[in-house]
Every structure is written in C-alpha cells, then in structure tokens.
Tab-separated table of C-alpha atoms and ligand atoms in Angstrom:
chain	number	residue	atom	x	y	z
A	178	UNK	CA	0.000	0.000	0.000
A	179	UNK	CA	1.188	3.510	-0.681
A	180	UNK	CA	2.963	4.981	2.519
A	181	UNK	CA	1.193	8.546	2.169
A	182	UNK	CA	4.021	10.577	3.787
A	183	UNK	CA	6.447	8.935	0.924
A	184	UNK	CA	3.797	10.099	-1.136
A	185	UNK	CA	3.714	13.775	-0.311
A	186	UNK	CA	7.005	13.739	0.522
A	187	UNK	CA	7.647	12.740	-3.196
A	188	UNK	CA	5.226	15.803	-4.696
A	189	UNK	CA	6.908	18.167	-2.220
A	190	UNK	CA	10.174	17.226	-4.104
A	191	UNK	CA	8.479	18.236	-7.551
A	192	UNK	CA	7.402	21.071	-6.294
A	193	UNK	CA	9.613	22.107	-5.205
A	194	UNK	CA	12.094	21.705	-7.814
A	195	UNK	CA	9.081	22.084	-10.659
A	196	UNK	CA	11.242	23.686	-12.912
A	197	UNK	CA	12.032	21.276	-15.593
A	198	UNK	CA	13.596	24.013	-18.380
A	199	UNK	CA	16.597	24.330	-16.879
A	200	UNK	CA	18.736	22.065	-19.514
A	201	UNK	CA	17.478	24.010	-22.340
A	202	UNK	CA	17.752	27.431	-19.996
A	203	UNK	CA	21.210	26.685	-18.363
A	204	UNK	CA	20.084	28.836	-15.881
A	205	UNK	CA	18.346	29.015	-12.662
A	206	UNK	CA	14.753	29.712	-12.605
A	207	UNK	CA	13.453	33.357	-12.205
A	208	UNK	CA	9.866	33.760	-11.665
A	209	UNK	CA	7.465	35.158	-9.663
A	210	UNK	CA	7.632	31.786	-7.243
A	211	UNK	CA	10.576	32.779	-5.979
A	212	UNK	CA	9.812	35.539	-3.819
A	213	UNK	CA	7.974	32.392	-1.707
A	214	UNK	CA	10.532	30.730	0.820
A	215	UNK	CA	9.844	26.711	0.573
A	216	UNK	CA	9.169	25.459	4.196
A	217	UNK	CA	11.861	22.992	3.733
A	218	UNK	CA	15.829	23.327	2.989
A	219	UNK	CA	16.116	23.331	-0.799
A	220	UNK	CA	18.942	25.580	-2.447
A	221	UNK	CA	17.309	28.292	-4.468
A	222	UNK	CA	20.158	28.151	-6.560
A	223	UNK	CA	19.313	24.333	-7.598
A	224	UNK	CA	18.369	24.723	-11.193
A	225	UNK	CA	15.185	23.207	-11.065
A	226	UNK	CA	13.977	25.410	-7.599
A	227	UNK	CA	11.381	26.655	-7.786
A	228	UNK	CA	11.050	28.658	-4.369
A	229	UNK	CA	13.786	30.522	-2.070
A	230	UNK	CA	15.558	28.547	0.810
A	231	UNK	CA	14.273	30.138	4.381
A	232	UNK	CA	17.676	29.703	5.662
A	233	UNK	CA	19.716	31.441	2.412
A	234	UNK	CA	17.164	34.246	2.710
A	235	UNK	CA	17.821	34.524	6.326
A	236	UNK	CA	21.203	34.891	6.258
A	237	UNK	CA	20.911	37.100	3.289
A	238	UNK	CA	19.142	39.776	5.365
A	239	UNK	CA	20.880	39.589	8.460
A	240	UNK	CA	24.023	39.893	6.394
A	241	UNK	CA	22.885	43.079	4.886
A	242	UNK	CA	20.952	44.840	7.613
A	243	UNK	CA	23.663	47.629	7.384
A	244	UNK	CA	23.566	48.348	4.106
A	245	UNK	CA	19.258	48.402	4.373
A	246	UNK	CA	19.150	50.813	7.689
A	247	UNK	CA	21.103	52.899	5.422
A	248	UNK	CA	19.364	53.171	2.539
A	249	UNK	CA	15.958	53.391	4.416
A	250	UNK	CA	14.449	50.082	3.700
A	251	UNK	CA	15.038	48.160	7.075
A	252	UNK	CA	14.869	45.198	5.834
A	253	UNK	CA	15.648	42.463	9.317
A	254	UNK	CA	13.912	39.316	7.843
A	255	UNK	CA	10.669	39.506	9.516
A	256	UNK	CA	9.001	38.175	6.195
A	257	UNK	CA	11.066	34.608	6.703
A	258	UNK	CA	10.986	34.913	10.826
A	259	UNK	CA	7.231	35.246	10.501
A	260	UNK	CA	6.694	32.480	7.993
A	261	UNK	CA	8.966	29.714	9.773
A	262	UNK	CA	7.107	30.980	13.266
A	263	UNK	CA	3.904	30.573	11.718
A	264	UNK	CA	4.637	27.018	10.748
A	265	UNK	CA	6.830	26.345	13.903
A	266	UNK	CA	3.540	27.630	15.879
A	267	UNK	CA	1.280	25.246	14.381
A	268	UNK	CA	2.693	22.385	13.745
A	269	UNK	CA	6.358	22.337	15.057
A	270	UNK	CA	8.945	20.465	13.015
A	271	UNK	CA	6.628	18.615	11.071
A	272	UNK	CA	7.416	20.435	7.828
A	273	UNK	CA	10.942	18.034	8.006
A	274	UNK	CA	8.866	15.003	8.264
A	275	UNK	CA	6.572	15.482	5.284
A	276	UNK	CA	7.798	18.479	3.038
A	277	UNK	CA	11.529	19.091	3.134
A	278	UNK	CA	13.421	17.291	0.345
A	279	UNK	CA	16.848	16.992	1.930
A	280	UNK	CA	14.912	15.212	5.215
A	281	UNK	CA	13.542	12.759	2.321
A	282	UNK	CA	16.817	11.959	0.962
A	283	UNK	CA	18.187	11.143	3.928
A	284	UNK	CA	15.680	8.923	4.346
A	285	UNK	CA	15.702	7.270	1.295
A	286	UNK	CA	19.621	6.448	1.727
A	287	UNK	CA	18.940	4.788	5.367
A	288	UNK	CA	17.317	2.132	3.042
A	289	UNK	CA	20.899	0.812	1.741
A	290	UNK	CA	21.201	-1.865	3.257
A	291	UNK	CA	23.903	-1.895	6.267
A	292	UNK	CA	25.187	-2.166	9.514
A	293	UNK	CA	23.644	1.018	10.972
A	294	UNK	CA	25.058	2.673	14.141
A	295	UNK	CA	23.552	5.517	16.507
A	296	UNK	CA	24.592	9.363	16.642
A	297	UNK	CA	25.469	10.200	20.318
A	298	UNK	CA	22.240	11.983	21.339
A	299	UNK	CA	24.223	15.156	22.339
A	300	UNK	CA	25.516	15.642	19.258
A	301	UNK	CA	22.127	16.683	18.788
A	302	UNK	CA	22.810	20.104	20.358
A	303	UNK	CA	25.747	21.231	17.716
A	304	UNK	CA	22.608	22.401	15.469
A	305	UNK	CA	21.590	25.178	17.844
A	306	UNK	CA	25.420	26.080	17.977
A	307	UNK	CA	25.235	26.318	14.218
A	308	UNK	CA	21.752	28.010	14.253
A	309	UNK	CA	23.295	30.659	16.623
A	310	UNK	CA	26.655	31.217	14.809
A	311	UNK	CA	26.422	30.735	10.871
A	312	UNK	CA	22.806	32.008	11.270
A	313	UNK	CA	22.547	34.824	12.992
A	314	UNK	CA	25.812	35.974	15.012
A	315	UNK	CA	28.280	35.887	12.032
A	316	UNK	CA	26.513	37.148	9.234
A	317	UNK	CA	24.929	40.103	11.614
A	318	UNK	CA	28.781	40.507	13.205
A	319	UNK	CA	31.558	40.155	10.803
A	320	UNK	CA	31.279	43.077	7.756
A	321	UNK	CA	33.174	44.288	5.121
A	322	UNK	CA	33.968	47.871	4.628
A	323	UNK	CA	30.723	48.878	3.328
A	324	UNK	CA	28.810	46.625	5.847
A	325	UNK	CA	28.159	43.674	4.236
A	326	UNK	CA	28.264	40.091	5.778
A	327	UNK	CA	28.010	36.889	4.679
A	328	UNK	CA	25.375	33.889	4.138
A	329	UNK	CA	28.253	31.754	6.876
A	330	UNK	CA	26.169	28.479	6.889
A	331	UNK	CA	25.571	28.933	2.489
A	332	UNK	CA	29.368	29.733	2.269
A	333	UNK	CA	30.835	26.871	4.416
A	334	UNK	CA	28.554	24.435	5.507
A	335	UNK	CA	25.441	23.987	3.712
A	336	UNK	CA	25.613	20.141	1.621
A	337	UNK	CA	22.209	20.714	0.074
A	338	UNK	CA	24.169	24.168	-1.579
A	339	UNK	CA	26.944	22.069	-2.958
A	340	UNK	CA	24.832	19.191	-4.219
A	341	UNK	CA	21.680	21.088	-5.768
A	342	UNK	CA	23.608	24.307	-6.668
A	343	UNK	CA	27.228	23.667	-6.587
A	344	UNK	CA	27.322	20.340	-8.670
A	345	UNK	CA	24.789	21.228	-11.512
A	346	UNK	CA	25.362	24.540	-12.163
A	347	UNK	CA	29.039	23.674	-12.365
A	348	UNK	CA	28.222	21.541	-15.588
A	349	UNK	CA	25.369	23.479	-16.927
A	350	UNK	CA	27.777	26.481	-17.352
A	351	UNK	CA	31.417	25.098	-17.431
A	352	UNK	CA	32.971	28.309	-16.612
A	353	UNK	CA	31.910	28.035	-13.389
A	354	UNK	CA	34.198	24.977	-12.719
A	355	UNK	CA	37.127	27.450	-13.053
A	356	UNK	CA	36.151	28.867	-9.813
A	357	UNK	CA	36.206	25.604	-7.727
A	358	UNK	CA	39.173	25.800	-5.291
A	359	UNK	CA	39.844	25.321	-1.442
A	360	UNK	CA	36.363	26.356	-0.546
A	361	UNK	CA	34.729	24.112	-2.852
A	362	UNK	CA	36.488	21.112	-1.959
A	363	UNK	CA	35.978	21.683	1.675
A	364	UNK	CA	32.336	22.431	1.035
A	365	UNK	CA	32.453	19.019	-1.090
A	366	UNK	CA	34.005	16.745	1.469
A	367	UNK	CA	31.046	18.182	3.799
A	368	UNK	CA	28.322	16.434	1.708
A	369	UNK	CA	30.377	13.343	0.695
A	370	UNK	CA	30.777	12.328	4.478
A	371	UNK	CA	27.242	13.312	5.563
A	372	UNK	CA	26.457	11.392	2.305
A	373	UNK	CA	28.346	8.106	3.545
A	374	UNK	CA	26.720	8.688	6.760
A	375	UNK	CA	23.719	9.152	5.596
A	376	UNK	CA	23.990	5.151	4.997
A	377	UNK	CA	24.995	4.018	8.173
A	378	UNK	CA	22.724	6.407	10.873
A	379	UNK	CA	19.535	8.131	10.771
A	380	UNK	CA	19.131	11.663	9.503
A	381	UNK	CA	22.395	12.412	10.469
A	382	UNK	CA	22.683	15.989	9.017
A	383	UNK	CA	18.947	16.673	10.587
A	384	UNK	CA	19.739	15.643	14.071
A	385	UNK	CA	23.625	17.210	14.202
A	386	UNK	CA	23.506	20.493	12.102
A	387	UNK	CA	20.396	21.519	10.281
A	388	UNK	CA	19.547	25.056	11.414
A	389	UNK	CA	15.989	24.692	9.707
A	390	UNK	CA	15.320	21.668	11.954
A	391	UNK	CA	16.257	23.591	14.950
A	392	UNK	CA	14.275	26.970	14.576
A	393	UNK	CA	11.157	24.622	14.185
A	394	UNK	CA	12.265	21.988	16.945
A	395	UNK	CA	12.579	24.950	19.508
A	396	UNK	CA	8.012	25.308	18.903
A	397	UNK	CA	7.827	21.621	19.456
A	398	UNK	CA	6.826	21.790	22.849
A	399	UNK	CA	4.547	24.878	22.591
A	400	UNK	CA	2.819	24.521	18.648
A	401	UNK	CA	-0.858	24.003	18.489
A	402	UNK	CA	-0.386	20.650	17.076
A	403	UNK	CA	1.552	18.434	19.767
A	404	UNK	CA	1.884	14.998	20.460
A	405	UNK	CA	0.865	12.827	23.477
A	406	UNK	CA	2.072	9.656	25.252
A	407	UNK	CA	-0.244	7.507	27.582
A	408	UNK	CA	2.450	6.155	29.956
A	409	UNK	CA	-0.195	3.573	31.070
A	410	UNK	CA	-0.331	1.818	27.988
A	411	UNK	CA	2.915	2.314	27.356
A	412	UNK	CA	5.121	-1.123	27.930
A	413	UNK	CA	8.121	0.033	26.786
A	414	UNK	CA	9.046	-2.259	23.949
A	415	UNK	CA	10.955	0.110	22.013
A	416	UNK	CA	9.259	-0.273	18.772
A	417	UNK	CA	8.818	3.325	18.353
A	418	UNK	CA	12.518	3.852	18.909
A	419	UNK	CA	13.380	1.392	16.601
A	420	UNK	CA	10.824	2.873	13.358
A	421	UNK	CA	11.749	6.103	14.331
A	422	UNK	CA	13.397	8.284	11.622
A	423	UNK	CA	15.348	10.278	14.307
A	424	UNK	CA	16.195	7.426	16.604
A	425	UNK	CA	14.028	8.636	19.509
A	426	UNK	CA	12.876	6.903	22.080
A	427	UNK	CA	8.987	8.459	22.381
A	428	UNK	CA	8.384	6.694	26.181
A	429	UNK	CA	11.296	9.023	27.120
A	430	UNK	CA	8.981	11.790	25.995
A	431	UNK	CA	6.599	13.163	23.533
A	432	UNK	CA	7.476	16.281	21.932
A	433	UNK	CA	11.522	16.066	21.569
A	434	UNK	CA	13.482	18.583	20.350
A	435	UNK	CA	14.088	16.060	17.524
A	436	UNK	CA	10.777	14.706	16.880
A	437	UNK	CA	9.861	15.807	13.095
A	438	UNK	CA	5.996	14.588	13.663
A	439	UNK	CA	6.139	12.042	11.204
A	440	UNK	CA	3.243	9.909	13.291
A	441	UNK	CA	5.514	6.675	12.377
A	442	UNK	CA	5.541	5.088	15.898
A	443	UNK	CA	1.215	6.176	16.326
A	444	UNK	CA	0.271	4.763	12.510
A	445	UNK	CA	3.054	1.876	12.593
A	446	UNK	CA	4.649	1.161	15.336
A	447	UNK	CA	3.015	1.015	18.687
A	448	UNK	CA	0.718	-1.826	18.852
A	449	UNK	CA	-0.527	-0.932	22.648
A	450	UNK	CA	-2.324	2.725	21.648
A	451	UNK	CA	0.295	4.571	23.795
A	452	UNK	CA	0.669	7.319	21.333
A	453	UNK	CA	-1.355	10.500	19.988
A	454	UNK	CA	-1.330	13.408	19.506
A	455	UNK	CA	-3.157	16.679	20.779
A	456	UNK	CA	-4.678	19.732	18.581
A	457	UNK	CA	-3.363	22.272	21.572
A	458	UNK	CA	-4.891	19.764	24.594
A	459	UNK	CA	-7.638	18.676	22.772
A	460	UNK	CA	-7.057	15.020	22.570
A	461	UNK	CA	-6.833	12.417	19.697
A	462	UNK	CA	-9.041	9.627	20.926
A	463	UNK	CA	-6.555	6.883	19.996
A	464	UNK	CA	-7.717	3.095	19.734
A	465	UNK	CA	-6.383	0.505	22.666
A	466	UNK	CA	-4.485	-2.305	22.484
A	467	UNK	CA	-6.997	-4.920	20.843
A	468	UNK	CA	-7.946	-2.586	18.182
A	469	UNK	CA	-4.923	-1.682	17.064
A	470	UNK	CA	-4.048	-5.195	16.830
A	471	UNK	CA	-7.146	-6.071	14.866
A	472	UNK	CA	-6.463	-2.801	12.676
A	473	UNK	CA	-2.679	-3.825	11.762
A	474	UNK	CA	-3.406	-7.564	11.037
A	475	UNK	CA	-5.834	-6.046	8.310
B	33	UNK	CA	7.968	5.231	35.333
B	34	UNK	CA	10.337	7.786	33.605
B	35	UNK	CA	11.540	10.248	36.211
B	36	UNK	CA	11.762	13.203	34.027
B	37	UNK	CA	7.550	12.026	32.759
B	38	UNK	CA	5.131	14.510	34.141
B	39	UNK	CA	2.371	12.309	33.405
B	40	UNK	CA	-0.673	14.934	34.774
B	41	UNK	CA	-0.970	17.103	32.260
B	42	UNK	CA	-4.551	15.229	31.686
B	43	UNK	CA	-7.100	12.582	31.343
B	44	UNK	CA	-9.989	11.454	29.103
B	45	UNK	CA	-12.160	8.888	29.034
B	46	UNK	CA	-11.899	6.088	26.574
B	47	UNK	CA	-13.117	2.564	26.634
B	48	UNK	CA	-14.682	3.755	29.713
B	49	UNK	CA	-11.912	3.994	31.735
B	50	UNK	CA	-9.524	7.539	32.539
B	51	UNK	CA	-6.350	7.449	30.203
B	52	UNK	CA	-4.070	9.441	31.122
B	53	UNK	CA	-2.017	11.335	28.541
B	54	UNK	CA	1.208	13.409	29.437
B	55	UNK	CA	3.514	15.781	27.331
B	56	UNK	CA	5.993	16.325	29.511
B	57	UNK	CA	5.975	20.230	29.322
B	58	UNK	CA	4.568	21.291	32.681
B	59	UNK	CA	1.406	22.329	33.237
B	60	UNK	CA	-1.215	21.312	30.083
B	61	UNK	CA	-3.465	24.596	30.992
B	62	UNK	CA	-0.714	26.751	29.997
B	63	UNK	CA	-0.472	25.043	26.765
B	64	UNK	CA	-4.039	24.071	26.338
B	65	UNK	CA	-4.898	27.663	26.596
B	66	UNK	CA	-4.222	30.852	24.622
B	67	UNK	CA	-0.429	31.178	24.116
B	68	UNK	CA	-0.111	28.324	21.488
B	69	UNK	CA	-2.680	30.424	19.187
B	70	UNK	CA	-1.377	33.832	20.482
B	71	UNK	CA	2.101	32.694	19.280
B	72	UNK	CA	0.920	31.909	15.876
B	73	UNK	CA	-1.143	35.304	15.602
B	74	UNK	CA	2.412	36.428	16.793
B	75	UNK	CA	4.164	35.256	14.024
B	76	UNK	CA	1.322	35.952	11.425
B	77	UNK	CA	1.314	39.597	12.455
B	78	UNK	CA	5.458	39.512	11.795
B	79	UNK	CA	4.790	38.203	8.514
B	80	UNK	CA	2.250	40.741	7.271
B	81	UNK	CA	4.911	43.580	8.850
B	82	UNK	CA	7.927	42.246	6.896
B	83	UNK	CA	5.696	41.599	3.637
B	84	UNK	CA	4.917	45.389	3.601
B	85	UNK	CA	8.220	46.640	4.519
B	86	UNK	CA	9.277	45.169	1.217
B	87	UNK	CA	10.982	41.851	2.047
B	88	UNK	CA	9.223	39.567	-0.321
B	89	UNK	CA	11.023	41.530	-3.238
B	90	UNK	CA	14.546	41.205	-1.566
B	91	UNK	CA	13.709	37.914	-1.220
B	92	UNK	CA	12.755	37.215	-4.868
B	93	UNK	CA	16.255	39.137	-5.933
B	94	UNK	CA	18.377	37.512	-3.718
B	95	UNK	CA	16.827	33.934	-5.089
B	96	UNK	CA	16.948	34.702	-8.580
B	97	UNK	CA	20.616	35.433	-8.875
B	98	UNK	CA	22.698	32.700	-8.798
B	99	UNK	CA	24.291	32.516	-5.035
B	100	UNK	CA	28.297	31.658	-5.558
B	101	UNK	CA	28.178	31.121	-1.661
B	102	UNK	CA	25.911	28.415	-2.108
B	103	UNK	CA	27.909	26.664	-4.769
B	104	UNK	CA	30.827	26.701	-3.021
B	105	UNK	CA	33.080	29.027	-4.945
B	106	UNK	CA	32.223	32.338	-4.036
C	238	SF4	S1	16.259	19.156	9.821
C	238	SF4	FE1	16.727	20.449	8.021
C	238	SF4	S2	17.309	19.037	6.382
C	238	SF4	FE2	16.323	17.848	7.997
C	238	SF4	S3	14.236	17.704	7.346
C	238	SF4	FE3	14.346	19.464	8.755
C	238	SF4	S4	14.724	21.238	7.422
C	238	SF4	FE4	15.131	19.403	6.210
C	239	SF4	S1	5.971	1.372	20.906
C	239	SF4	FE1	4.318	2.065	22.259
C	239	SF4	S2	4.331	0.624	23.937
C	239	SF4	FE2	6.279	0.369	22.866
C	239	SF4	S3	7.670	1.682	24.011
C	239	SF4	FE3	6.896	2.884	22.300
C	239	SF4	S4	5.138	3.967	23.123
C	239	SF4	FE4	5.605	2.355	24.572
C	240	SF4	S1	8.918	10.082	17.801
C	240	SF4	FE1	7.341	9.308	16.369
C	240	SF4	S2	6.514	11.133	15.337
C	240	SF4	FE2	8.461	11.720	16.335
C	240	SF4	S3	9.997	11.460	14.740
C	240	SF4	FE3	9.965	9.548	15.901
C	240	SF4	S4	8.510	8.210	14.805
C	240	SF4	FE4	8.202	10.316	14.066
C-alpha cells in the first residue's frame, strides 16, 4: 500500500524543484515563485527550484541589515521569521517530516542496506550552535567595509548548496568549474561524508547540524499541534525507537526537540495505543491495544 | 515510570476507563490555553509587517541570482 508521507514527501520534491527548463535554460529559474521561501531546505540556486531557501534568505538579510538601515528600507527578515514561526507555531517540526526534500533523501539512503550505528544523542545540540553562529551571530557581526556580511552556513557548511547548486550549475555552465578551489572542496568533502553517513545512521545531518530543523524543533513543545504519550499503555518495547526516523525513544517523551511529527511510531509502530497526539490539549481519541491489533493484522 | 515524565498534564475517558495522557511540558493549561494560538497570531502579524516593509522583493532578488556562496566558490 502507498505509505502517504512517501507520497507527499515525493510531490513536495516536484514542487519544489518544478522547474524542468533548466537544460534548455542553463540557468536558474526566475519567476514570480521565488519571492515564496519553501518550508523545507532546498537551495534556491538548484536549477530546477522553484522557491527561495528560508535559511539562504535569512542569512541574506541579516548579512545586509547595514547596508538596508542605510538606505531606508530596514529590511531584518521579519518576512522569513514570521513564515517559519507561523509554521513552527502550528505544527512544530513537522514540515521536516513530510515536506523538506533533503529530510527525504536522507531517508531514502537509510534504506541501503547496512550495519547502521547511533549518533550520540548530544551531538544533537551542535545544530543550535550552528543556528546561533552561521545564522545569525556571524553574518549580523563580521562586515566588510561597506557593511556587508556573509550567508556563513551557504558559504561553508550547507551540503544541500553544494549538491543542488554547486554540482549542476558547475556543468550546466562550465565556466563556473574554473572557480572551484579550497572552498569548494571543503564544502564538497562536507556532503560526501554526511552522504556516507547518511547510509549508516539516521538523519544524520537533521539531528547534528540543520539550522531549519532547529528553529522549528525549539516550537515543538509549545505549537498548536503536539503529540501525546499515555504512559499507562505504554510497555516500553521500544518499537517506536526502533521505526523512528530520528532514533528517539517516544516513552522518554513526547514532543523532543528532535521529533519531526512524522506519526511513524502512532500509525506503525506502537501496537498498545500509547501514542497521539493533541490539537493544543484537545485530545486524539486513539484506539487501545486490541484494536490496534485487529487494525494492523488487516 | 520515567523520572523526568510529568504524566498529569490530563485525562480522558476512553473505553470507559480515565487514560491518562502526558507531554511532559509542565502544566497542560498553559499550553491548552491561549499562548499556542497567540504565538501563531504572533508570528502571522510579523509576517504581514515584513511583507509590507518590502521583504518579499529582496527575497525574490536575492533567489533569482545565482548565489556563488551556495555553490561553493564564491
Ligand atoms: S532538519 Fe533540516 S534538512 Fe532535515 S528535514 Fe528538517 S529542514 Fe530538512
Ligand atoms: S511502541 Fe508504544 S508501547 Fe512500545 S515503548 Fe513505544 S510507546 Fe511504549
Ligand atoms: S517520535 Fe514518532 S513522530 Fe516523532 S519522529 Fe519519531 S517516529 Fe516520528
């Protein structure tokens, strides 16, 4: 049967990256779409984008805030700070779960088969360090002469830069390639590891560094759609733990910094109805034990 | 039990019996209440200011040029 979050993860992709000219065009696309930041972490310099990356534009205003105060536009970002709030508020980091193509590709590559090991779970706390830093502090902090910053995380972190921008565009329009040089390669061993991790652990680049993922984890515990455990159910089996995308442990707690709301452990892995979820405290009523047993052997 | 489970935050009836259903973020009324939608009014409100300051424009710019940052060479 067709998994439906595969499913809409799939036409989030294409829509995402709609934009099917681009070998003809050799060029990235320029429409009116673009001024709309996708909810998920997709370069808008991919050819086939068809939206602007939250975090890129971010970074972009923060880096010139300067430059806008003195011209008289003031410019801060709220545009991108209200739209990731607004989805943050409502649903938390759910958007990573069901619409954000580098999330599914991560996914996708956990499917080669291997021996798969665990991220230490504190590694899960470099992302805010990154959120903080390449985000925010650097690009506000560190100017040129004229006041301009930097996109930090674009420049010399970000893998889904180098793979949907970086690697195409370099062959679409060769001259392009002349340019690759310390930078580049450092930008390129980024993605090939997380790449080659990507194999072996869950989500690594969500759960270590994403700065997307931790804006929205940080309304997790506070958006309007929230999820619930019923310890009294619960029996502790694990199950959830081991379905779960981002390796966590839900009878530890609902509502994780790292849960993406993908409802795998409530559709598929809890057999004893110890999971649901909450529409701000008004209550899923979730079936028991012997339903949900009669409902999966169907 | 979990020590850090704060498994109060409520209860509802189903299959007769009280189930009781905790997400471990202090006190449900706080977050049953107002703040959850206030937040997203909030951020709705934020949105509307930086859409007429401008920002969706510098947004579109900024995305339709290619970014040499992003590619790794620039
Ligand atoms: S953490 Fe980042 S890369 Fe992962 S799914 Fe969320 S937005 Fe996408
Ligand atoms: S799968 Fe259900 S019963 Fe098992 S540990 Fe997780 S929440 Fe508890
Ligand atoms: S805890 Fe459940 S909803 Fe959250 S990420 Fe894991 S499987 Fe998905």
């Amino acid at each position: 049967m067709i998994d439906i979050r595969r499913l809409i993860q799939a036409v989030s992709v294409l829509l995402c990256n709609a934009w099917m000219l681009f070998p003809f065009t050799k060029n990235i696309y320029q429409g009116k779409l673009k001024s709309i930041c996708v909810p998920g972490l997709n370069c808008y310099s991919c050819p086939a984008a068809t939206g602007a990356c939250p975090l890129g534009s971010l970074q972009t205003f923060f880096a010139g805030i300067r430059p806008s105060f003195r011209a008289g536009s003031y410019h801060v970002g709220l545009y991108v700070v209200g739209m990731l709030g607004l989805i943050g508020g409502l649903v938390g980091r759910m958007p990573c779960a069901w619409v954000c193509p580098f999330g599914f590709m991560q996914e996708l590559i956990y499917k080669i088969p291997s021996q798969k090991i665990e991220i230490p779970r504190c590694l899960s706390w470099v992302k805010y360090g990154v959120l903080a830093l390449f985000i925010i502090v650097f690009p506000l902090m560190i100017v040129d002469a004229f006041g301009y910053g930097e996109n930090w995380f674009c420049k010399y972190i970000c893998p889904a830069g180098t793979l949907e921008a970086g690697l195409p565009l370099s062959f679409l329009q060769p001259h392009l390639r002349e340019l690759w040089g310390t930078l580049f390669y450092g930008k390129l061993a980024i993605l090939v590891l997380l790449l080659v991790l990507m194999v072996y652990t869950r989500r690594p680049f969500c759960r270590v560094l994403c700065p997307l993922g931790a804006i929205y984890s940080l309304f997790n515990k506070v958006s309007v759609f929230r999820m619930v455990h019923y310890p009294d159910r619960c029996v502790r089996c694990g199950e959830c733990y081991r379905n779960c995308p981002m390796g966590i442990k839900f009878y530890e707690g609902a509502n994780q910094s790292d849960c993406i709301r993908c409802l795998q452990c409530l559709r598929k892995s809890c057999k004893y109805g110890a999971i649901g979820f909450t529409i701000n405290g008004v209550a899923t009523i979730i079936p028991g034990p012997e339903e949900k047993t009669e409902a999966g052997s169907g | 039990m979990n020590s850090r489970q704060k498994s109060t935050n409520f209860s509802m009836p189903v299959d007769g019996k009280s189930l009781r259903g905790s997400e471990e973020v202090g006190d449900v009324e706080t977050k049953g209440g107002l703040i959850p939608y206030l937040m997203v009014i909030l951020f709705l409100l934020i949105l509307v200011a930086g859409v007429n300051a401008g920002e969706v424009s510098a947004v579109w710019e900024k995305a339709i040029t290619i970014c040499l940052s992003c590619m790794g060479v620039g």
